Short mmCIF file of C-alpha atoms in Angstrom, two decimals:
data_model
loop_
_atom_site.label_atom_id
_atom_site.label_comp_id
_atom_site.label_asym_id
_atom_site.label_seq_id
_atom_site.Cartn_x
_atom_site.Cartn_y
_atom_site.Cartn_z
CA MET A 1454 -10.69 222.16 -37.15
CA GLY A 1455 -10.44 225.53 -38.82
CA THR A 1456 -8.86 228.71 -37.55
CA PRO A 1457 -10.16 231.59 -35.37
CA GLU A 1458 -10.58 233.65 -38.51
CA PHE A 1459 -12.29 230.78 -40.50
CA PRO A 1460 -13.88 228.43 -37.97
CA ASN A 1461 -15.86 226.48 -40.66
CA LEU A 1462 -12.88 225.85 -42.90
CA GLY A 1463 -12.44 222.17 -43.82
CA LYS A 1464 -14.60 219.05 -43.29
CA HIS A 1465 -14.07 215.36 -42.58
CA CYS A 1466 -14.38 212.81 -45.37
CA SER A 1467 -17.59 210.77 -45.10
CA VAL A 1468 -15.77 207.48 -45.74
CA GLY A 1469 -15.51 205.62 -42.41
CA ASP A 1470 -11.97 204.33 -42.95
CA CYS A 1471 -10.70 207.74 -44.07
CA ARG A 1472 -12.25 210.59 -42.05
CA GLN A 1473 -9.52 212.87 -43.33
CA ILE A 1474 -9.87 216.61 -42.79
CA ASP A 1475 -9.93 218.29 -46.18
CA PHE A 1476 -9.88 222.08 -46.39
CA LEU A 1477 -11.35 221.92 -49.94
CA PRO A 1478 -13.87 219.06 -49.72
CA PHE A 1479 -16.03 217.71 -52.56
CA THR A 1480 -19.82 217.31 -52.26
CA CYS A 1481 -21.33 214.42 -54.20
CA ASP A 1482 -24.24 215.48 -56.42
CA ARG A 1483 -25.98 212.10 -55.92
CA CYS A 1484 -25.83 211.39 -52.18
CA ASP A 1485 -24.98 214.97 -51.04
CA LEU A 1486 -22.12 213.77 -48.76
CA VAL A 1487 -18.68 215.35 -48.33
CA PHE A 1488 -15.55 213.51 -49.48
CA CYS A 1489 -11.89 214.20 -49.82
CA LEU A 1490 -9.92 214.34 -53.04
CA GLN A 1491 -9.17 210.60 -52.96
CA HIS A 1492 -12.83 209.50 -52.49
CA ARG A 1493 -14.63 212.09 -54.61
CA SER A 1494 -15.65 209.72 -57.46
CA TYR A 1495 -18.77 207.52 -57.37
CA THR A 1496 -16.82 204.25 -57.41
CA THR A 1497 -14.32 205.14 -54.67
CA HIS A 1498 -16.95 206.00 -52.10
CA GLN A 1499 -19.44 203.46 -53.52
CA CYS A 1500 -22.26 205.96 -54.04
CA PRO A 1501 -25.67 204.19 -53.81
CA ASN A 1502 -27.32 206.78 -56.09
CA ALA A 1503 -24.71 206.88 -58.81
CA ASN A 1504 -27.07 205.68 -61.54
CA LEU A 1505 -30.02 208.03 -60.84
CA LYS A 1506 -29.10 210.40 -63.67
CA ASP A 1507 -27.76 207.83 -66.09
CA VAL A 1508 -29.33 207.83 -69.57
CA THR A 1509 -29.60 204.31 -70.96
CA VAL A 1510 -31.61 203.85 -74.15
CA LEU A 1511 -32.43 200.57 -75.84
CA ILE A 1512 -33.52 200.28 -79.49
CA CYS A 1513 -36.70 198.27 -79.85
CA PRO A 1514 -36.26 195.51 -82.48
CA LEU A 1515 -39.96 195.66 -83.37
CA CYS A 1516 -40.49 199.39 -84.08
CA ALA A 1517 -36.90 200.76 -84.10
CA LYS A 1518 -37.77 203.33 -81.44
CA GLY A 1519 -35.55 204.24 -78.49
CA VAL A 1520 -36.75 203.12 -75.04
CA ARG A 1521 -35.18 204.91 -72.08
CA LEU A 1522 -34.60 202.79 -68.98
CA ASN A 1523 -35.60 204.28 -65.66
CA PRO A 1524 -32.92 203.65 -62.98
CA SER A 1525 -35.53 203.39 -60.26
CA GLU A 1526 -37.65 200.89 -62.23
CA ASP A 1527 -37.14 197.31 -63.30
CA PRO A 1528 -36.10 197.14 -67.00
CA ASN A 1529 -38.63 194.36 -67.61
CA ILE A 1530 -41.48 196.58 -66.45
CA THR A 1531 -40.25 199.42 -68.66
CA TRP A 1532 -40.08 197.08 -71.65
CA ASP A 1533 -43.59 195.71 -71.05
CA THR A 1534 -44.98 199.24 -70.82
CA HIS A 1535 -43.40 200.18 -74.16
CA VAL A 1536 -44.65 197.06 -75.95
CA ASN A 1537 -48.23 197.57 -74.74
CA THR A 1538 -48.47 201.32 -75.41
CA ASP A 1539 -45.90 202.86 -77.81
CA CYS A 1540 -44.65 199.97 -79.94
CA ASP A 1541 -45.68 200.27 -83.63
CA PRO A 1542 -44.16 197.61 -85.92
CA SER A 1543 -45.15 199.57 -89.06
CA ASN A 1544 -42.57 202.22 -88.15
CA TYR A 1545 -39.68 199.76 -88.49
CA GLU A 1546 -39.51 199.99 -92.29
CA LYS A 1547 -39.75 203.81 -92.23
CA VAL A 1548 -36.73 204.02 -89.94
CA THR A 1549 -34.54 201.23 -91.26
CA LYS A 1550 -35.34 201.48 -94.98
CA LYS A 1551 -33.26 204.26 -96.48
CA LYS A 1552 -34.35 206.09 -99.62
CA LYS A 1553 -31.97 205.59 -102.53
CA CYS A 1554 -31.46 207.19 -105.92
CA PRO A 1555 -33.95 205.76 -108.48
CA VAL A 1556 -31.40 205.73 -111.32
CA PRO A 1557 -30.54 202.14 -112.33
CA ARG A 1558 -27.27 200.77 -110.92
CA CYS A 1559 -27.00 203.76 -108.55
CA ARG A 1560 -27.25 202.77 -104.89
CA GLU A 1561 -26.53 206.19 -103.41
CA THR A 1562 -28.48 206.74 -100.19
CA LEU A 1563 -30.47 209.94 -100.27
CA THR A 1564 -29.97 212.15 -97.23
CA PHE A 1565 -30.82 215.73 -96.37
CA SER A 1566 -27.59 217.10 -97.83
CA ASN A 1567 -27.30 215.13 -101.10
CA THR A 1568 -30.93 215.08 -102.31
CA ILE A 1569 -32.05 217.14 -105.29
CA ARG A 1570 -35.65 217.20 -106.57
CA CYS A 1571 -36.02 217.54 -110.33
CA LYS A 1572 -38.29 220.42 -111.37
CA ASP A 1573 -39.60 218.56 -114.45
CA CYS A 1574 -40.33 215.02 -113.25
CA THR A 1575 -40.56 215.99 -109.51
CA LYS A 1576 -38.42 212.98 -108.48
CA GLU A 1577 -35.56 213.02 -105.98
CA HIS A 1578 -32.06 212.08 -107.16
CA CYS A 1579 -28.54 212.21 -105.82
CA LEU A 1580 -26.09 214.97 -106.70
CA LYS A 1581 -24.46 212.83 -109.39
CA HIS A 1582 -27.74 212.42 -111.32
CA ARG A 1583 -29.33 215.78 -110.56
CA PHE A 1584 -29.43 216.91 -114.21
CA GLY A 1585 -32.12 215.75 -116.63
CA PRO A 1586 -29.88 213.86 -119.14
CA ASP A 1587 -28.19 211.99 -116.27
CA HIS A 1588 -31.40 210.40 -114.94
CA LYS A 1589 -33.22 210.32 -118.32
CA CYS A 1590 -35.82 212.86 -117.31
CA SER A 1591 -39.17 212.42 -119.04
CA GLY A 1592 -39.76 216.18 -119.01
CA PRO A 1593 -42.67 218.19 -117.64
CA ILE A 1594 -46.22 216.92 -117.96
CA LYS A 1595 -47.80 218.31 -121.10
CA VAL A 1596 -51.10 220.08 -120.55
CA ASP A 1597 -53.73 219.63 -123.26
CA SER A 1598 -54.77 223.16 -124.22
CA GLY A 1599 -57.28 222.13 -126.88
CA PHE A 1600 -61.04 221.94 -126.73
CA PRO A 1601 -62.08 220.86 -123.21
CA PHE A 1602 -64.41 218.14 -124.51
CA VAL A 1603 -61.64 216.36 -126.42
CA ASN A 1604 -60.60 214.37 -123.35
CA MET A 1605 -64.20 213.40 -122.74
CA LEU A 1606 -64.48 212.21 -126.33
CA ARG A 1607 -61.31 210.14 -126.02
CA ARG A 1608 -62.54 208.53 -122.83
CA SER A 1609 -65.85 207.64 -124.47
CA GLN A 1610 -64.01 206.11 -127.45
CA LYS A 1611 -61.84 203.99 -125.14
CA ALA A 1612 -64.93 202.84 -123.30
CA GLU A 1613 -66.53 201.77 -126.61
CA THR A 1614 -63.64 199.42 -127.35
CA ARG A 1615 -63.91 197.70 -123.97
CA SER A 1616 -67.49 196.43 -123.95
CA ASN A 1617 -70.82 196.95 -125.66
CA SER A 1618 -72.55 197.99 -122.46
CA SER A 1619 -70.02 200.69 -121.77
CA LYS A 1620 -70.30 201.73 -125.42
CA ASN A 1621 -74.04 202.29 -125.18
CA SER A 1622 -73.81 204.18 -121.90
CA SER A 1623 -70.95 206.41 -123.07
CA SER A 1624 -72.63 207.20 -126.42
CA SER A 1625 -75.92 208.09 -124.71
CA TRP A 1626 -74.11 210.27 -122.19
CA TRP A 1627 -72.09 211.97 -124.92
CA SER A 1628 -75.16 212.64 -127.08
CA SER A 1629 -77.11 214.02 -124.11
CA SER A 1630 -74.24 216.28 -123.11
CA LEU A 1631 -73.89 217.60 -126.66
CA THR A 1632 -77.65 218.19 -126.86
CA ASN A 1633 -77.64 220.13 -123.60
CA LEU A 1634 -74.64 222.13 -124.74
CA LYS A 1635 -76.27 222.97 -128.08
CA SER A 1636 -79.55 224.03 -126.48
CA SER A 1637 -77.79 226.23 -123.93
CA ALA A 1638 -75.71 227.83 -126.68
CA GLU A 1639 -78.80 228.55 -128.81
CA ALA A 1640 -80.62 230.07 -125.85
CA GLY A 1641 -77.62 232.28 -125.06
CA MET A 1642 -77.33 233.47 -128.67
CA GLN A 1643 -81.05 234.26 -128.77
CA LYS A 1644 -80.83 236.31 -125.58
CA LEU A 1645 -77.78 238.12 -126.94
CA SER A 1646 -79.54 239.01 -130.23
CA ILE A 1647 -82.61 240.31 -128.39
CA ALA A 1648 -80.48 242.46 -126.07
CA THR A 1649 -78.49 243.80 -129.04
CA SER A 1650 -81.62 244.74 -131.01
CA GLU A 1651 -83.10 246.49 -127.97
CA ALA A 1652 -79.91 248.47 -127.42
CA ILE A 1653 -79.80 249.54 -131.08
CA GLN A 1654 -83.45 250.63 -130.99
CA LYS A 1655 -82.88 252.65 -127.80
CA ALA A 1656 -79.87 254.31 -129.39
CA LYS A 1657 -81.87 255.21 -132.47
CA ASP A 1658 -84.69 256.68 -130.37
CA GLY A 1659 -82.25 258.74 -128.34
CA ILE A 1660 -80.56 260.08 -131.48
CA SER A 1661 -83.90 261.05 -133.02
CA GLN A 1662 -84.99 262.81 -129.82
CA ASN A 1663 -81.70 264.64 -129.55
CA SER A 1664 -81.85 265.69 -133.20
CA SER A 1665 -85.43 266.97 -132.86
CA SER A 1666 -84.65 268.91 -129.70
CA SER A 1667 -81.46 270.31 -131.18
CA SER A 1668 -83.25 271.33 -134.39
CA SER A 1669 -86.01 273.07 -132.42
CA SER A 1670 -83.50 274.86 -130.23
CA SER A 1671 -81.34 275.78 -133.21
CA GLU A 1672 -84.27 277.57 -134.79
CA LEU A 1673 -84.13 280.31 -132.11
CA VAL A 1674 -80.48 280.99 -131.35
CA GLU A 1675 -80.34 284.83 -131.23
CA ALA A 1676 -81.57 286.28 -127.88
CA CYS A 1677 -82.39 289.90 -127.10
CA VAL A 1678 -80.36 291.51 -124.31
CA HIS A 1679 -83.25 293.74 -123.23
CA CYS A 1680 -86.09 291.21 -123.15
CA PRO A 1681 -86.55 287.39 -123.24
CA ALA A 1682 -87.40 287.40 -126.96
CA ARG A 1683 -85.41 285.04 -129.24
CA PHE A 1684 -84.93 285.16 -133.03
CA SER A 1685 -83.62 282.81 -135.67
CA THR A 1686 -81.53 285.40 -137.54
CA VAL A 1687 -79.42 288.40 -136.63
CA GLY A 1688 -81.38 290.69 -138.95
CA ALA A 1689 -84.63 289.93 -137.15
CA LEU A 1690 -82.93 290.63 -133.80
CA ILE A 1691 -81.59 294.04 -135.02
CA GLU A 1692 -84.99 295.01 -136.38
CA HIS A 1693 -86.60 294.10 -133.05
CA VAL A 1694 -84.07 296.16 -131.05
CA GLU A 1695 -84.46 299.21 -133.31
CA LYS A 1696 -88.23 299.13 -133.12
CA SER A 1697 -88.78 298.19 -129.49
CA HIS A 1698 -85.80 299.37 -127.45
CA GLN A 1699 -83.97 302.23 -129.25
CA ALA A 1700 -87.03 304.56 -129.01
CA ASN A 1701 -87.12 303.98 -125.25
CA GLN A 1702 -83.39 304.54 -124.80
CA GLN A 1703 -83.01 307.78 -126.83
CA PRO A 1704 -84.71 310.18 -124.38
CA SER A 1705 -82.74 308.71 -121.50
CA ARG A 1706 -79.40 309.48 -123.15
CA GLY A 1707 -79.78 313.20 -122.41
CA ARG A 1708 -80.32 312.56 -118.70
CA LEU A 1709 -77.12 310.51 -118.27
CA THR A 1710 -75.23 311.54 -115.05
CA ILE A 1711 -71.49 311.06 -114.48
CA ASP A 1712 -69.77 311.31 -111.08
CA VAL A 1713 -66.29 312.90 -111.20
CA CYS A 1714 -63.43 312.06 -108.82
CA PRO A 1715 -62.38 315.26 -106.92
CA LYS A 1716 -58.74 314.17 -106.84
CA CYS A 1717 -58.02 313.13 -110.43
CA SER A 1718 -61.21 314.35 -112.27
CA LYS A 1719 -61.92 310.82 -113.56
CA GLY A 1720 -65.58 310.19 -114.39
CA PHE A 1721 -67.71 307.21 -113.33
CA ARG A 1722 -71.32 306.35 -114.25
CA ASP A 1723 -71.83 304.25 -111.13
CA PRO A 1724 -71.26 305.92 -107.71
CA VAL A 1725 -70.14 302.60 -106.27
CA LEU A 1726 -67.28 302.45 -108.76
CA LEU A 1727 -66.29 306.02 -107.78
CA VAL A 1728 -66.11 305.06 -104.07
CA GLU A 1729 -64.00 301.97 -104.82
CA HIS A 1730 -61.68 304.11 -107.01
CA VAL A 1731 -61.13 306.68 -104.25
CA GLU A 1732 -60.43 304.01 -101.63
CA ARG A 1733 -58.03 302.15 -103.89
CA GLU A 1734 -56.16 305.03 -105.57
CA HIS A 1735 -56.34 307.90 -103.07
CA GLY A 1736 -56.26 306.11 -99.71
CA GLY A 1737 -59.97 306.58 -98.90
CA THR A 1738 -59.99 310.43 -98.84
CA SER A 1739 -61.99 312.43 -101.39
CA LYS A 1740 -61.00 315.90 -100.24
CA ALA A 1741 -59.10 318.03 -102.78
#
């Protein structure tokens, strides 16, 4: 069997009556034996493990669920295990009962691809009756935007028509609720009026204080540049300067000194200004 170059080439068929040498043998994926082309199928070589990977599912008539049969287990045992553990008869209607279009005389089964939910009535319809006029849509739910106690009043009135006992209880509850509401509203209005009056009084006090301080400060608006004295008029300020400060400044005017730049003959009263001028205009040299 084989050749010197390929000594392992070819194998005998595992069937006893065949034993044929096949250079391209087939290996069974169930029993892992080698067979020739003629006996490669499960039935021809009678494979004992042919049904190990078979998938057999039975539909339970009680819950409509699929029960997979185990090849290595008795089907009766598998069925008993399902009935005692997983079987739920309430699921039968959910699986078998199909949802249909609610429009009269329309028996269209609603599936994932042909179901449309109406935005107004929030009901599911088929594609044929997806528009409002086709399924007689009642329209969106109207929201009562009126006074919030109107619904409570209507409920109390309906309760009065039913029985006398309910009438007495509803009227007492309604009267107590109105009384509480009225008292809370009066208390809130009283607090609001007190807070408003306090705010107005504080504003008036602040305005009066500001006016008094501004009037006192406006009395002395003219300040002397030589001393901290302040005056109400310009004439009083001029008279003060002439009397107090001009006599002191006149003798000093004759002793006024001016520093002259040696480069451009420009005069400066402050020596610091002369130094800055020389450094800026003449490059920092004061020699002529």
